[in-house]
Short mmCIF file of C-alpha atoms in Angstrom, two decimals:
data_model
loop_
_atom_site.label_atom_id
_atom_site.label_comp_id
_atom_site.label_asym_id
_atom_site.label_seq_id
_atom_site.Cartn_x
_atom_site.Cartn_y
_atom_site.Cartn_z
CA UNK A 1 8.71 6.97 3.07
CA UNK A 2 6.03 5.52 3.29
CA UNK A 3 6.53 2.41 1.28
CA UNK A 4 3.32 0.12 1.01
CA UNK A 5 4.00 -3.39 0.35
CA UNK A 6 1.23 -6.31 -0.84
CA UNK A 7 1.03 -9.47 -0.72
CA UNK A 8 -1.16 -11.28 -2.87
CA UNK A 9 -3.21 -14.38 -4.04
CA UNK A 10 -1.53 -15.16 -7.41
CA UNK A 11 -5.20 -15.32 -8.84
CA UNK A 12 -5.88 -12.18 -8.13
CA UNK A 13 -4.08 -11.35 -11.37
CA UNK A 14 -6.66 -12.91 -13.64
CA UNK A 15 -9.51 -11.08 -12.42
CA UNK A 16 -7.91 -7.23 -11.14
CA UNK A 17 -5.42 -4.94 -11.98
CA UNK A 18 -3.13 -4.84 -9.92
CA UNK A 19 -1.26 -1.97 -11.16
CA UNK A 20 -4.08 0.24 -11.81
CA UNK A 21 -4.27 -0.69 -7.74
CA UNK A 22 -0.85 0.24 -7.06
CA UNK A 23 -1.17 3.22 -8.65
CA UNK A 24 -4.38 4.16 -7.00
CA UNK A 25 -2.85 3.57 -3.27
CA UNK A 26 -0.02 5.27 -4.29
CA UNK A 27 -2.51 8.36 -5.44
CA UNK A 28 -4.53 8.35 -2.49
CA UNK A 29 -1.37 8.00 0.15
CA UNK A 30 -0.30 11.89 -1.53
CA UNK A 31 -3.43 13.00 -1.70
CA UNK A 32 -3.75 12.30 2.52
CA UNK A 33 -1.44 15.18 2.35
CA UNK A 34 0.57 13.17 5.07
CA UNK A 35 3.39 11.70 2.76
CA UNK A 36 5.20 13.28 0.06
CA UNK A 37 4.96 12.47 -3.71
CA UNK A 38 8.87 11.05 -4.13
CA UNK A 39 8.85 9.16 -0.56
CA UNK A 40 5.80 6.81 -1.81
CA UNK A 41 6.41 3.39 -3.00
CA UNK A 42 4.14 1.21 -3.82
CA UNK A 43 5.07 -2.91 -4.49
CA UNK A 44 2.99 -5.65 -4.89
CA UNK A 45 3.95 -9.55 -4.82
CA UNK A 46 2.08 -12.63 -5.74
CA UNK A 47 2.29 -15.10 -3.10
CA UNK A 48 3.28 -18.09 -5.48
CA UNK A 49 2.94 -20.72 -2.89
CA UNK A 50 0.06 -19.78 -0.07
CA UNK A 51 -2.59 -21.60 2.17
CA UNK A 52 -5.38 -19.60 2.81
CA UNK A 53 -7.80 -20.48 5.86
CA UNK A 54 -9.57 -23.78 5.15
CA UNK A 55 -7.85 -24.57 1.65
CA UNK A 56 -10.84 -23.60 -0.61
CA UNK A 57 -9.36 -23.04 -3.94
CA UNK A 58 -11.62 -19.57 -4.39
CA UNK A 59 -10.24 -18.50 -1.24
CA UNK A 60 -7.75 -15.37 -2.25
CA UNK A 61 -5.69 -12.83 0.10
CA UNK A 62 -4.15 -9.24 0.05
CA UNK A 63 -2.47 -8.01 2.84
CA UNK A 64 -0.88 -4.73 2.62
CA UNK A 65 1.85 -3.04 4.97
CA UNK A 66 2.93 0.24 5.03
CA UNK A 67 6.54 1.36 6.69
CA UNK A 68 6.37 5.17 7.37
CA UNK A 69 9.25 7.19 9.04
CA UNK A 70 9.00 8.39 12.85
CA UNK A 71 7.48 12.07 13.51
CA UNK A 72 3.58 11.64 11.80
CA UNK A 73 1.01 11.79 14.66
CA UNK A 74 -0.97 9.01 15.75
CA UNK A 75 -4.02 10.53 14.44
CA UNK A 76 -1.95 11.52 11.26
CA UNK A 77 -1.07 8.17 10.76
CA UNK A 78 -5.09 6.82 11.52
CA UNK A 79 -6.51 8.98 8.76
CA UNK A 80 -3.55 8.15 6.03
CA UNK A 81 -4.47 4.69 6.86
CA UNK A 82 -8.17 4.68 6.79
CA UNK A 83 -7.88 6.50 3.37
CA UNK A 84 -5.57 3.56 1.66
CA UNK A 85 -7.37 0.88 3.10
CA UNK A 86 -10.45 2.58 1.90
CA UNK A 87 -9.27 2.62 -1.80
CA UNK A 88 -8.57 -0.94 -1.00
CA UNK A 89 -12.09 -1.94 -0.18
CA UNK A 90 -13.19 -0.18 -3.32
CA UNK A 91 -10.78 -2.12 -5.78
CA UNK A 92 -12.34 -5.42 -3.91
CA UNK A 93 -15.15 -4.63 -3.58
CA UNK A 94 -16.50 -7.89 -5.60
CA UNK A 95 -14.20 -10.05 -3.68
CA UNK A 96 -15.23 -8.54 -0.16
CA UNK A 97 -18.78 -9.60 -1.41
CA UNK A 98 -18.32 -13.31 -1.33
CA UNK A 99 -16.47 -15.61 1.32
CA UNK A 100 -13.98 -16.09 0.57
CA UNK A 101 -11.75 -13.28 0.94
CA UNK A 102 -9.49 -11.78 3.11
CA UNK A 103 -8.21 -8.09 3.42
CA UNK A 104 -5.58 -6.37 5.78
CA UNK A 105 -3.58 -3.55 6.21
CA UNK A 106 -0.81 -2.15 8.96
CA UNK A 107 1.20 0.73 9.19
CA UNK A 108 4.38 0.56 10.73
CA UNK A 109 6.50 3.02 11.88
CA UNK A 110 10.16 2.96 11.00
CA UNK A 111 12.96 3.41 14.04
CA UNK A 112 15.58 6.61 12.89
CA UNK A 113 17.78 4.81 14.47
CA UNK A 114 17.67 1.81 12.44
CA UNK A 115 16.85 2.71 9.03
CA UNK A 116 19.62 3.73 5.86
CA UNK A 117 18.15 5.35 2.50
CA UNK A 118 19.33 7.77 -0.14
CA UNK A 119 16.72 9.17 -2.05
CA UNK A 120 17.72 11.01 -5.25
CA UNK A 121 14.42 11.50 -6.49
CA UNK A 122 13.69 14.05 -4.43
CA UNK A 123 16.09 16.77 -5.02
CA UNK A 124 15.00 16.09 -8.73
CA UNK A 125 11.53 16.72 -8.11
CA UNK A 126 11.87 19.72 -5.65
CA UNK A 127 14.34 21.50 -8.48
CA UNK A 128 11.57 20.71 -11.11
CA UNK A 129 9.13 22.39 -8.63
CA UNK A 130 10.79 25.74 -8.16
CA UNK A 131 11.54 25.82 -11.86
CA UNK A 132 7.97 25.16 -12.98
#
């Protein structure tokens, strides 16, 4: 963990990369020095059928949610979270210029209890670590 999942305007596409954004979000969330490199995922997904506010065909969304395991402090959590949504600002920074845009971001925290993974890439990466 974390994993960091957006949602989208499809339009989005024809104006910003949303890769290169991906990839910068995913950057930034190690760089916090809060998650670890192999736990990050970053997804995003074009909302192919959306209604945004009053209609207004230039109107255009991303909202962004992370899922983090249990066990990061509060204030942790705050600072990872200001960073990414930071980055975030940046990429749309055109769009957050106009009116007709709308950008979120929340972090939620994963129950122990309730949550199954297997992660395989992180042996791999810890072995190429103390070989390296």
């Amino acid at each position: 963990m974390p994993h960091l999942s957006i949602q989208y305007s499809p339009q989005l596409d024809q104006s910003h990369d949303i890769r290169a954004l991906c990839e910068q979000l995913g950057e930034v969330m190690v760089e916090t020095g809060v998650f670890p490199r192999a736990g990050v995922r970053v997804r995003a997904f074009p909302a192919h059928h959306e209604f945004v506010a009053d209609g207004h065909p230039d109107n255009a969304f991303v909202a962004m949610q992370a899922y983090v395991g249990a066990g990061r402090s509060l204030e942790d959590k705050q600072g990872a979270g200001s960073a990414i949504y930071a980055v975030a600002e940046a990429f749309f920074a055109d769009r957050l210029a106009g009116g007709h845009f709308l950008l979120s971001f929340e972090i939620f925290e994963n129950d122990p209890a309730l949550s199954w993974k297997r992660n395989t890439i992180l042996p791999r990466l810890k072995a190429a670590a103390d070989s390296g």
